[in-house]
Amino acid sequence: MPELPEVENTVKKLKALNGCLVKGVFLFDPLVLKSGKSYLLKIKGSKIKGFFRQGKYIFCNLSKERCNFYLVIHLGMSGFLAIKEKDDVSDVAEYLRFLLVFNKGFFLAFCDIRKFGKVFITKKPLLTSLGEDPLSPNLTPAKIAYLFKEKKQKIKSLLLRQDLLSGIGNIYADEALWLAGIKPTRLGTNIKEDEWTKLYKAIKKVLQTAIKAGGTDLGDEVVPSGRYTPLVYGREGFPCSRCRAKIVREKIASRSSYFCSRCQK
DNA sequence: GTCTTAACCTGTGGGC
DNA sequence: TGCCCACAGGTTAAGA
Ligand SMILES: [Zn+2]
């Protein structure tokens, strides 16, 4: 469940764990922990101070003996976090990679079928490799133009780059471009001045709408999903809901891109 | 430097 | 039924 809206909703749910004390840590898949292994021992006995998000990364602020650190989780393609009560983790046991045990009988399970997800522990509450968060008030149409307009890459590829804007993935990139009426194959250098504003508005709108809907409906029985139904993503061969032309699929940056070749200019 | 592609991993569904 | 290919919400190293 892993683009910005899904991660944002995960973080909202995780906040129910604020104040919990960590009683135990189980690393079922040692390869999931990429760095900060020396902090692993510190987790036990630490207290949860809060959760926040940067791009698609989830930060869990932990504190122990006045030492502040962060358990950072990236869900990859198929990862999700589930809060469990009692010892009822049987339904997710098959893909369980990491488990935190709290007081009051709560558990936090990190499950991930495809193992693209990762966890690391750090003292820094910020990843400098990531670009601006699309929901940040600092983002403006001029900022997007500044980031993208010199780039000779397809606009879809630019939206997927986390070092420029962090949090947009394959679904919401297509959704935003459809809303903005921009073909995903256009180069950054070929986007017109007024289109940056359209793209800005489309990004904000689709992300906010999807967050309210609890994320995208993936129709997956294992991975939890929300009620946002994509307007163009995954709709190859179906009529465009704006102009009725057939939605086409094309590979861009080795990923499927869905768009309307009639009303996306 | 910039930009593109393929690999990482597991599972599912379609065609033959 | 089995086999092979394409595909899936992401990131990143390697190649051009
Ligand atoms: Zn259309």
PDB file of C-alpha atoms (C1' of nucleotides) and ligand atoms in Angstrom:
ATOM      1  CA  MET A   1       0.000   0.000   0.000  1.00  0.00           C
ATOM      2  CA  PRO A   2       2.722   2.399  -0.737  1.00  0.00           C
ATOM      3  CA  GLU A   3       2.353   5.835  -2.310  1.00  0.00           C
ATOM      4  CA  LEU A   4       2.018   9.037  -0.335  1.00  0.00           C
ATOM      5  CA  PRO A   5      -1.728   8.772   0.440  1.00  0.00           C
ATOM      6  CA  GLU A   6      -1.428   5.171   1.625  1.00  0.00           C
ATOM      7  CA  VAL A   7       1.615   5.996   3.744  1.00  0.00           C
ATOM      8  CA  GLU A   8      -0.144   9.071   5.169  1.00  0.00           C
ATOM      9  CA  ASN A   9      -3.108   6.946   6.228  1.00  0.00           C
ATOM     10  CA  THR A  10      -0.801   4.357   7.746  1.00  0.00           C
ATOM     11  CA  VAL A  11       0.878   7.060   9.828  1.00  0.00           C
ATOM     12  CA  LYS A  12      -2.511   8.331  11.045  1.00  0.00           C
ATOM     13  CA  LYS A  13      -3.381   4.851  12.294  1.00  0.00           C
ATOM     14  CA  LEU A  14       0.019   4.358  13.898  1.00  0.00           C
ATOM     15  CA  LYS A  15      -0.516   7.413  16.096  1.00  0.00           C
ATOM     16  CA  ALA A  16      -2.785   5.232  18.233  1.00  0.00           C
ATOM     17  CA  LEU A  17       0.459   3.718  19.519  1.00  0.00           C
ATOM     18  CA  ASN A  18       1.868   7.005  20.835  1.00  0.00           C
ATOM     19  CA  GLY A  19       3.159   6.574  24.362  1.00  0.00           C
ATOM     20  CA  CYS A  20       3.479   2.800  24.123  1.00  0.00           C
ATOM     21  CA  LEU A  21       6.492   1.095  25.658  1.00  0.00           C
ATOM     22  CA  VAL A  22       8.390  -1.421  23.542  1.00  0.00           C
ATOM     23  CA  LYS A  23       8.666  -4.712  25.382  1.00  0.00           C
ATOM     24  CA  GLY A  24      10.231  -6.756  22.600  1.00  0.00           C
ATOM     25  CA  VAL A  25      11.566  -6.778  19.049  1.00  0.00           C
ATOM     26  CA  PHE A  26      11.472  -9.707  16.628  1.00  0.00           C
ATOM     27  CA  LEU A  27      13.396  -9.504  13.366  1.00  0.00           C
ATOM     28  CA  PHE A  28      12.035 -12.473  11.442  1.00  0.00           C
ATOM     29  CA  ASP A  29      13.860 -11.419   8.290  1.00  0.00           C
ATOM     30  CA  PRO A  30      17.260  -9.984   9.285  1.00  0.00           C
ATOM     31  CA  LEU A  31      17.784  -8.662   5.737  1.00  0.00           C
ATOM     32  CA  VAL A  32      14.940  -6.168   6.175  1.00  0.00           C
ATOM     33  CA  LEU A  33      17.054  -4.076   8.564  1.00  0.00           C
ATOM     34  CA  LYS A  34      19.445  -2.139   6.325  1.00  0.00           C
ATOM     35  CA  SER A  35      21.370  -0.034   8.822  1.00  0.00           C
ATOM     36  CA  GLY A  36      21.460   1.066  12.446  1.00  0.00           C
ATOM     37  CA  LYS A  37      21.713  -2.495  13.716  1.00  0.00           C
ATOM     38  CA  SER A  38      23.557  -1.242  16.779  1.00  0.00           C
ATOM     39  CA  TYR A  39      20.359   0.546  17.843  1.00  0.00           C
ATOM     40  CA  LEU A  40      18.358  -2.664  17.756  1.00  0.00           C
ATOM     41  CA  LEU A  41      19.155  -3.408  21.389  1.00  0.00           C
ATOM     42  CA  LYS A  42      18.037   0.094  22.347  1.00  0.00           C
ATOM     43  CA  ILE A  43      14.552  -0.394  20.973  1.00  0.00           C
ATOM     44  CA  LYS A  44      13.552  -2.700  23.803  1.00  0.00           C
ATOM     45  CA  GLY A  45      12.490  -0.466  26.702  1.00  0.00           C
ATOM     46  CA  SER A  46      12.084   2.621  24.524  1.00  0.00           C
ATOM     47  CA  LYS A  47       8.940   4.730  24.346  1.00  0.00           C
ATOM     48  CA  ILE A  48       7.069   5.888  21.243  1.00  0.00           C
ATOM     49  CA  LYS A  49       7.100   9.680  21.065  1.00  0.00           C
ATOM     50  CA  GLY A  50       5.309   9.963  17.745  1.00  0.00           C
ATOM     51  CA  PHE A  51       5.031   9.127  14.055  1.00  0.00           C
ATOM     52  CA  PHE A  52       5.510  11.230  10.942  1.00  0.00           C
ATOM     53  CA  ARG A  53       6.075  10.822   7.229  1.00  0.00           C
ATOM     54  CA  GLN A  54       8.623  12.099   4.733  1.00  0.00           C
ATOM     55  CA  GLY A  55       7.739  11.111   1.178  1.00  0.00           C
ATOM     56  CA  LYS A  56       6.982   7.400   1.337  1.00  0.00           C
ATOM     57  CA  TYR A  57       9.091   6.886   4.465  1.00  0.00           C
ATOM     58  CA  ILE A  58       7.504   6.369   7.870  1.00  0.00           C
ATOM     59  CA  PHE A  59       9.376   7.683  10.902  1.00  0.00           C
ATOM     60  CA  CYS A  60       8.734   6.257  14.349  1.00  0.00           C
ATOM     61  CA  ASN A  61      10.264   8.527  16.959  1.00  0.00           C
ATOM     62  CA  LEU A  62      11.582   6.427  19.844  1.00  0.00           C
ATOM     63  CA  SER A  63      13.164   7.596  23.062  1.00  0.00           C
ATOM     64  CA  LYS A  64      15.080   5.848  25.814  1.00  0.00           C
ATOM     65  CA  GLU A  65      17.141   7.349  28.626  1.00  0.00           C
ATOM     66  CA  ARG A  66      16.956  10.807  27.005  1.00  0.00           C
ATOM     67  CA  CYS A  67      18.321   9.329  23.774  1.00  0.00           C
ATOM     68  CA  ASN A  68      16.174  10.136  20.740  1.00  0.00           C
ATOM     69  CA  PHE A  69      16.217   7.996  17.606  1.00  0.00           C
ATOM     70  CA  TYR A  70      14.027   6.989  14.688  1.00  0.00           C
ATOM     71  CA  LEU A  71      12.864   3.668  13.350  1.00  0.00           C
ATOM     72  CA  VAL A  72      12.344   4.403   9.655  1.00  0.00           C
ATOM     73  CA  ILE A  73      10.210   2.144   7.484  1.00  0.00           C
ATOM     74  CA  HIS A  74       9.732   2.067   3.721  1.00  0.00           C
ATOM     75  CA  LEU A  75       6.896  -0.199   2.589  1.00  0.00           C
ATOM     76  CA  GLY A  76       8.367  -0.929  -0.832  1.00  0.00           C
ATOM     77  CA  MET A  77       5.848  -2.316  -3.305  1.00  0.00           C
ATOM     78  CA  SER A  78       3.869  -4.746  -1.176  1.00  0.00           C
ATOM     79  CA  GLY A  79       4.606  -3.853   2.442  1.00  0.00           C
ATOM     80  CA  PHE A  80       2.130  -2.815   5.111  1.00  0.00           C
ATOM     81  CA  LEU A  81       2.029  -2.182   8.836  1.00  0.00           C
ATOM     82  CA  ALA A  82      -0.716  -3.657  10.961  1.00  0.00           C
ATOM     83  CA  ILE A  83      -1.551  -2.979  14.588  1.00  0.00           C
ATOM     84  CA  LYS A  84      -2.603  -6.181  16.296  1.00  0.00           C
ATOM     85  CA  GLU A  85      -4.063  -6.915  19.692  1.00  0.00           C
ATOM     86  CA  LYS A  86      -3.284  -9.919  21.852  1.00  0.00           C
ATOM     87  CA  ASP A  87      -1.168 -12.474  20.041  1.00  0.00           C
ATOM     88  CA  ASP A  88      -3.373 -12.516  16.980  1.00  0.00           C
ATOM     89  CA  VAL A  89      -0.764 -12.177  14.250  1.00  0.00           C
ATOM     90  CA  SER A  90      -1.706 -15.468  12.595  1.00  0.00           C
ATOM     91  CA  ASP A  91      -3.397 -13.804   9.612  1.00  0.00           C
ATOM     92  CA  VAL A  92      -0.224 -12.021   8.575  1.00  0.00           C
ATOM     93  CA  ALA A  93       2.294 -14.590   9.829  1.00  0.00           C
ATOM     94  CA  GLU A  94       3.380 -15.793   6.396  1.00  0.00           C
ATOM     95  CA  TYR A  95       4.923 -12.487   5.323  1.00  0.00           C
ATOM     96  CA  LEU A  96       5.894 -11.158   8.721  1.00  0.00           C
ATOM     97  CA  ARG A  97       9.334  -9.514   8.601  1.00  0.00           C
ATOM     98  CA  PHE A  98       9.456  -7.442  11.754  1.00  0.00           C
ATOM     99  CA  LEU A  99       7.390  -7.329  14.932  1.00  0.00           C
ATOM    100  CA  LEU A 100       7.323  -4.860  17.788  1.00  0.00           C
ATOM    101  CA  VAL A 101       5.634  -5.943  21.025  1.00  0.00           C
ATOM    102  CA  PHE A 102       4.224  -3.244  23.316  1.00  0.00           C
ATOM    103  CA  ASN A 103       2.767  -3.044  26.749  1.00  0.00           C
ATOM    104  CA  LYS A 104      -1.055  -3.217  26.985  1.00  0.00           C
ATOM    105  CA  GLY A 105      -1.006  -6.197  24.602  1.00  0.00           C
ATOM    106  CA  PHE A 106      -0.441  -4.309  21.348  1.00  0.00           C
ATOM    107  CA  PHE A 107       1.723  -5.508  18.470  1.00  0.00           C
ATOM    108  CA  LEU A 108       3.016  -3.748  15.370  1.00  0.00           C
ATOM    109  CA  ALA A 109       3.611  -6.097  12.451  1.00  0.00           C
ATOM    110  CA  PHE A 110       5.587  -5.191   9.337  1.00  0.00           C
ATOM    111  CA  CYS A 111       4.551  -7.550   6.550  1.00  0.00           C
ATOM    112  CA  ASP A 112       5.913  -7.588   3.035  1.00  0.00           C
ATOM    113  CA  ILE A 113       5.383 -10.207   0.334  1.00  0.00           C
ATOM    114  CA  ARG A 114       7.945  -9.026  -2.212  1.00  0.00           C
ATOM    115  CA  LYS A 115      10.673  -7.903   0.211  1.00  0.00           C
ATOM    116  CA  PHE A 116      11.197  -4.526  -1.431  1.00  0.00           C
ATOM    117  CA  GLY A 117      10.409  -2.853   1.867  1.00  0.00           C
ATOM    118  CA  LYS A 118      13.139  -1.828   4.278  1.00  0.00           C
ATOM    119  CA  VAL A 119      13.751  -0.674   7.811  1.00  0.00           C
ATOM    120  CA  PHE A 120      16.609   1.329   9.271  1.00  0.00           C
ATOM    121  CA  ILE A 121      17.377   3.121  12.483  1.00  0.00           C
ATOM    122  CA  THR A 122      18.895   6.603  12.581  1.00  0.00           C
ATOM    123  CA  LYS A 123      19.329   9.664  14.794  1.00  0.00           C
ATOM    124  CA  LYS A 124      18.338  12.050  12.003  1.00  0.00           C
ATOM    125  CA  PRO A 125      14.654  12.908  11.544  1.00  0.00           C
ATOM    126  CA  LEU A 126      15.202  13.844   7.891  1.00  0.00           C
ATOM    127  CA  LEU A 127      16.302  12.173   4.672  1.00  0.00           C
ATOM    128  CA  THR A 128      18.339  14.661   2.654  1.00  0.00           C
ATOM    129  CA  SER A 129      18.108  12.589  -0.524  1.00  0.00           C
ATOM    130  CA  LEU A 130      14.394  13.347  -0.825  1.00  0.00           C
ATOM    131  CA  GLY A 131      12.831  16.313  -2.581  1.00  0.00           C
ATOM    132  CA  GLU A 132       9.967  18.511  -1.386  1.00  0.00           C
ATOM    133  CA  ASP A 133       6.862  16.803  -0.052  1.00  0.00           C
ATOM    134  CA  PRO A 134       4.013  17.490  -2.511  1.00  0.00           C
ATOM    135  CA  LEU A 135       1.660  18.361   0.355  1.00  0.00           C
ATOM    136  CA  SER A 136       4.049  20.937   1.806  1.00  0.00           C
ATOM    137  CA  PRO A 137       2.852  24.552   1.678  1.00  0.00           C
ATOM    138  CA  ASN A 138       6.338  25.333   0.360  1.00  0.00           C
ATOM    139  CA  LEU A 139       5.416  23.687  -2.920  1.00  0.00           C
ATOM    140  CA  THR A 140       4.239  26.171  -5.553  1.00  0.00           C
ATOM    141  CA  PRO A 141       3.705  25.984  -9.323  1.00  0.00           C
ATOM    142  CA  ALA A 142       6.917  28.009  -9.687  1.00  0.00           C
ATOM    143  CA  LYS A 143       8.818  25.470  -7.581  1.00  0.00           C
ATOM    144  CA  ILE A 144       7.635  22.590  -9.783  1.00  0.00           C
ATOM    145  CA  ALA A 145       8.609  24.549 -12.873  1.00  0.00           C
ATOM    146  CA  TYR A 146      12.017  25.266 -11.349  1.00  0.00           C
ATOM    147  CA  LEU A 147      12.565  21.571 -10.574  1.00  0.00           C
ATOM    148  CA  PHE A 148      11.299  20.155 -13.882  1.00  0.00           C
ATOM    149  CA  LYS A 149      11.592  22.641 -16.734  1.00  0.00           C
ATOM    150  CA  GLU A 150      15.269  22.089 -17.597  1.00  0.00           C
ATOM    151  CA  LYS A 151      14.978  18.296 -17.538  1.00  0.00           C
ATOM    152  CA  LYS A 152      14.993  16.380 -20.825  1.00  0.00           C
ATOM    153  CA  GLN A 153      13.052  13.533 -19.249  1.00  0.00           C
ATOM    154  CA  LYS A 154       9.443  12.568 -19.739  1.00  0.00           C
ATOM    155  CA  ILE A 155       7.152  14.360 -17.321  1.00  0.00           C
ATOM    156  CA  LYS A 156       5.929  11.005 -15.966  1.00  0.00           C
ATOM    157  CA  SER A 157       9.517   9.993 -15.145  1.00  0.00           C
ATOM    158  CA  LEU A 158      10.077  13.327 -13.421  1.00  0.00           C
ATOM    159  CA  LEU A 159       7.007  12.822 -11.225  1.00  0.00           C
ATOM    160  CA  LEU A 160       8.378   9.421 -10.169  1.00  0.00           C
ATOM    161  CA  ARG A 161      11.720  10.912  -9.100  1.00  0.00           C
ATOM    162  CA  GLN A 162      11.771  11.084  -5.315  1.00  0.00           C
ATOM    163  CA  ASP A 163      14.752  13.457  -5.271  1.00  0.00           C
ATOM    164  CA  LEU A 164      12.578  16.138  -6.924  1.00  0.00           C
ATOM    165  CA  LEU A 165       9.200  15.580  -5.269  1.00  0.00           C
ATOM    166  CA  SER A 166       8.861  12.808  -2.713  1.00  0.00           C
ATOM    167  CA  GLY A 167       5.774  10.651  -2.388  1.00  0.00           C
ATOM    168  CA  ILE A 168       4.246  10.399  -5.854  1.00  0.00           C
ATOM    169  CA  GLY A 169       4.266   6.910  -7.360  1.00  0.00           C
ATOM    170  CA  ASN A 170       3.016   5.186 -10.488  1.00  0.00           C
ATOM    171  CA  ILE A 171      -0.709   5.495  -9.779  1.00  0.00           C
ATOM    172  CA  TYR A 172      -0.843   9.125  -8.667  1.00  0.00           C
ATOM    173  CA  ALA A 173       1.591  10.293 -11.351  1.00  0.00           C
ATOM    174  CA  ASP A 174      -0.846   9.008 -13.987  1.00  0.00           C
ATOM    175  CA  GLU A 175      -3.825  10.409 -12.102  1.00  0.00           C
ATOM    176  CA  ALA A 176      -2.265  13.859 -11.765  1.00  0.00           C
ATOM    177  CA  LEU A 177      -1.250  14.018 -15.437  1.00  0.00           C
ATOM    178  CA  TRP A 178      -4.746  13.011 -16.512  1.00  0.00           C
ATOM    179  CA  LEU A 179      -6.300  15.672 -14.272  1.00  0.00           C
ATOM    180  CA  ALA A 180      -3.859  18.261 -15.621  1.00  0.00           C
ATOM    181  CA  GLY A 181      -4.523  17.208 -19.224  1.00  0.00           C
ATOM    182  CA  ILE A 182      -0.823  16.568 -19.899  1.00  0.00           C
ATOM    183  CA  LYS A 183       0.524  13.568 -21.866  1.00  0.00           C
ATOM    184  CA  PRO A 184       3.004  11.587 -19.758  1.00  0.00           C
ATOM    185  CA  THR A 185       5.427  11.355 -22.687  1.00  0.00           C
ATOM    186  CA  ARG A 186       6.043  15.132 -22.864  1.00  0.00           C
ATOM    187  CA  LEU A 187       9.503  16.265 -21.835  1.00  0.00           C
ATOM    188  CA  GLY A 188      10.035  18.629 -18.935  1.00  0.00           C
ATOM    189  CA  THR A 189      11.553  21.091 -21.398  1.00  0.00           C
ATOM    190  CA  ASN A 190       8.362  21.117 -23.470  1.00  0.00           C
ATOM    191  CA  ILE A 191       5.846  21.903 -20.746  1.00  0.00           C
ATOM    192  CA  LYS A 192       4.255  25.360 -21.135  1.00  0.00           C
ATOM    193  CA  GLU A 193       4.108  27.959 -18.410  1.00  0.00           C
ATOM    194  CA  ASP A 194       0.391  27.619 -17.561  1.00  0.00           C
ATOM    195  CA  GLU A 195       0.691  23.833 -17.453  1.00  0.00           C
ATOM    196  CA  TRP A 196       2.877  23.945 -14.340  1.00  0.00           C
ATOM    197  CA  THR A 197      -0.053  25.500 -12.498  1.00  0.00           C
ATOM    198  CA  LYS A 198      -2.420  22.840 -13.846  1.00  0.00           C
ATOM    199  CA  LEU A 199      -0.019  20.121 -12.758  1.00  0.00           C
ATOM    200  CA  TYR A 200       0.420  21.688  -9.323  1.00  0.00           C
ATOM    201  CA  LYS A 201      -3.339  21.813  -8.771  1.00  0.00           C
ATOM    202  CA  ALA A 202      -3.770  18.253 -10.070  1.00  0.00           C
ATOM    203  CA  ILE A 203      -1.105  16.843  -7.740  1.00  0.00           C
ATOM    204  CA  LYS A 204      -2.580  18.541  -4.683  1.00  0.00           C
ATOM    205  CA  LYS A 205      -6.098  17.520  -5.602  1.00  0.00           C
ATOM    206  CA  VAL A 206      -5.447  13.856  -6.344  1.00  0.00           C
ATOM    207  CA  LEU A 207      -3.324  13.340  -3.241  1.00  0.00           C
ATOM    208  CA  GLN A 208      -5.822  15.067  -0.945  1.00  0.00           C
ATOM    209  CA  THR A 209      -8.750  13.195  -2.486  1.00  0.00           C
ATOM    210  CA  ALA A 210      -6.979   9.847  -2.167  1.00  0.00           C
ATOM    211  CA  ILE A 211      -5.978  10.516   1.439  1.00  0.00           C
ATOM    212  CA  LYS A 212      -9.603  11.259   2.355  1.00  0.00           C
ATOM    213  CA  ALA A 213     -10.661   8.020   0.644  1.00  0.00           C
ATOM    214  CA  GLY A 214      -8.109   6.045   2.657  1.00  0.00           C
ATOM    215  CA  GLY A 215      -5.828   5.370  -0.324  1.00  0.00           C
ATOM    216  CA  THR A 216      -6.295   3.409  -3.542  1.00  0.00           C
ATOM    217  CA  ASP A 217      -8.548   0.393  -3.821  1.00  0.00           C
ATOM    218  CA  LEU A 218      -6.186  -2.350  -4.924  1.00  0.00           C
ATOM    219  CA  GLY A 219      -8.556  -5.254  -4.734  1.00  0.00           C
ATOM    220  CA  ASP A 220      -5.932  -7.234  -2.854  1.00  0.00           C
ATOM    221  CA  GLU A 221      -6.934  -9.677  -0.153  1.00  0.00           C
ATOM    222  CA  VAL A 222      -3.651  -9.617   1.728  1.00  0.00           C
ATOM    223  CA  VAL A 223      -2.668  -5.967   1.545  1.00  0.00           C
ATOM    224  CA  PRO A 224      -5.168  -3.540   3.120  1.00  0.00           C
ATOM    225  CA  SER A 225      -6.476  -0.865   0.774  1.00  0.00           C
ATOM    226  CA  GLY A 226      -8.768   2.160   0.619  1.00  0.00           C
ATOM    227  CA  ARG A 227     -11.688   3.368  -1.471  1.00  0.00           C
ATOM    228  CA  TYR A 228     -10.028   5.671  -4.010  1.00  0.00           C
ATOM    229  CA  THR A 229     -10.890   4.488  -7.525  1.00  0.00           C
ATOM    230  CA  PRO A 230      -8.365   5.648 -10.118  1.00  0.00           C
ATOM    231  CA  LEU A 231      -9.690   7.835 -12.943  1.00  0.00           C
ATOM    232  CA  VAL A 232      -7.188   6.585 -15.524  1.00  0.00           C
ATOM    233  CA  TYR A 233      -4.657   4.212 -13.916  1.00  0.00           C
ATOM    234  CA  GLY A 234      -5.389   0.594 -14.799  1.00  0.00           C
ATOM    235  CA  ARG A 235      -8.175   1.545 -17.232  1.00  0.00           C
ATOM    236  CA  GLU A 236      -6.554   0.407 -20.502  1.00  0.00           C
ATOM    237  CA  GLY A 237      -9.176  -0.074 -23.203  1.00  0.00           C
ATOM    238  CA  PHE A 238     -11.933   1.604 -21.180  1.00  0.00           C
ATOM    239  CA  PRO A 239     -13.357   4.960 -22.240  1.00  0.00           C
ATOM    240  CA  CYS A 240     -11.794   8.129 -20.863  1.00  0.00           C
ATOM    241  CA  SER A 241     -14.279   9.538 -18.362  1.00  0.00           C
ATOM    242  CA  ARG A 242     -13.706  13.028 -19.788  1.00  0.00           C
ATOM    243  CA  CYS A 243     -13.821  12.502 -23.583  1.00  0.00           C
ATOM    244  CA  ARG A 244     -14.767   8.787 -24.048  1.00  0.00           C
ATOM    245  CA  ALA A 245     -11.669   7.964 -26.142  1.00  0.00           C
ATOM    246  CA  LYS A 246      -9.974   4.665 -25.279  1.00  0.00           C
ATOM    247  CA  ILE A 247      -7.369   4.802 -22.518  1.00  0.00           C
ATOM    248  CA  VAL A 248      -4.014   3.495 -23.724  1.00  0.00           C
ATOM    249  CA  ARG A 249      -1.103   1.924 -21.866  1.00  0.00           C
ATOM    250  CA  GLU A 250       2.527   2.644 -22.648  1.00  0.00           C
ATOM    251  CA  LYS A 251       5.768   1.830 -20.852  1.00  0.00           C
ATOM    252  CA  ILE A 252       7.550   4.846 -19.434  1.00  0.00           C
ATOM    253  CA  ALA A 253      10.551   4.377 -17.161  1.00  0.00           C
ATOM    254  CA  SER A 254       9.852   0.614 -17.290  1.00  0.00           C
ATOM    255  CA  ARG A 255       6.458   1.166 -15.677  1.00  0.00           C
ATOM    256  CA  SER A 256       2.981   1.010 -17.185  1.00  0.00           C
ATOM    257  CA  SER A 257       1.544   4.442 -17.860  1.00  0.00           C
ATOM    258  CA  TYR A 258      -2.131   4.930 -18.596  1.00  0.00           C
ATOM    259  CA  PHE A 259      -3.407   7.989 -20.378  1.00  0.00           C
ATOM    260  CA  CYS A 260      -5.917   9.401 -22.861  1.00  0.00           C
ATOM    261  CA  SER A 261      -4.184  10.337 -26.100  1.00  0.00           C
ATOM    262  CA  ARG A 262      -7.094  12.573 -27.087  1.00  0.00           C
ATOM    263  CA  CYS A 263      -7.615  14.917 -24.152  1.00  0.00           C
ATOM    264  CA  GLN A 264      -4.130  14.777 -22.618  1.00  0.00           C
ATOM    265  CA  LYS A 265      -2.106  17.155 -24.783  1.00  0.00           C
TER     266      LYS A 265
ATOM    267  C1'  DG B   1      27.310  15.107 -15.672  1.00  0.00           C
ATOM    268  C1'  DT B   2      22.089  13.305 -17.624  1.00  0.00           C
ATOM    269  C1'  DC B   3      18.934   9.870 -18.725  1.00  0.00           C
ATOM    270  C1'  DT B   4      17.274   4.965 -19.386  1.00  0.00           C
ATOM    271  C1'  DT B   5      16.977   0.159 -18.351  1.00  0.00           C
ATOM    272  C1'  DA B   6      17.058  -3.863 -15.758  1.00  0.00           C
ATOM    273  C1'  DA B   7      17.463  -6.108 -11.531  1.00  0.00           C
ATOM    274  C1'  DC B   8      15.866  -7.084  -6.964  1.00  0.00           C
ATOM    275  C1'  DC B   9      11.557 -10.642  -4.976  1.00  0.00           C
ATOM    276  C1'  DT B  10       7.171 -13.164  -4.745  1.00  0.00           C
ATOM    277  C1'  DG B  11       2.753 -14.126  -6.479  1.00  0.00           C
ATOM    278  C1'  DT B  12      -1.028 -14.250  -9.921  1.00  0.00           C
ATOM    279  C1'  DG B  13      -3.367 -14.738 -14.193  1.00  0.00           C
ATOM    280  C1'  DG B  14      -3.476 -15.586 -19.240  1.00  0.00           C
ATOM    281  C1'  DG B  15      -2.219 -18.205 -23.404  1.00  0.00           C
ATOM    282  C1'  DC B  16      -0.800 -22.471 -25.450  1.00  0.00           C
TER     283       DC B  16
ATOM    284  C1'  DT C   1      -2.237 -30.127 -15.892  1.00  0.00           C
ATOM    285  C1'  DG C   2       2.339 -27.696 -16.784  1.00  0.00           C
ATOM    286  C1'  DC C   3       5.225 -24.149 -18.597  1.00  0.00           C
ATOM    287  C1'  DC C   4       6.395 -19.543 -19.872  1.00  0.00           C
ATOM    288  C1'  DC C   5       5.582 -14.812 -20.077  1.00  0.00           C
ATOM    289  C1'  DA C   6       3.827 -10.392 -18.519  1.00  0.00           C
ATOM    290  C1'  DC C   7       2.595  -7.841 -14.777  1.00  0.00           C
ATOM    291  C1'  DA C   8       2.190  -5.696  -9.908  1.00  0.00           C
ATOM    292  C1'  DG C   9       1.759   0.426  -5.566  1.00  0.00           C
ATOM    293  C1'  DG C  10       9.397   1.117  -5.562  1.00  0.00           C
ATOM    294  C1'  DT C  11      14.210   1.972  -5.588  1.00  0.00           C
ATOM    295  C1'  DT C  12      18.798   1.747  -7.328  1.00  0.00           C
ATOM    296  C1'  DA C  13      23.009   0.292  -9.582  1.00  0.00           C
ATOM    297  C1'  DA C  14      24.847  -0.070 -13.977  1.00  0.00           C
ATOM    298  C1'  DG C  15      25.016   1.136 -18.735  1.00  0.00           C
ATOM    299  C1'  DA C  16      24.596   4.440 -22.685  1.00  0.00           C
TER     300       DA C  16
HETATM  301 ZN    ZN D   1      -9.867  11.813 -22.763  1.00  0.00          ZN
END
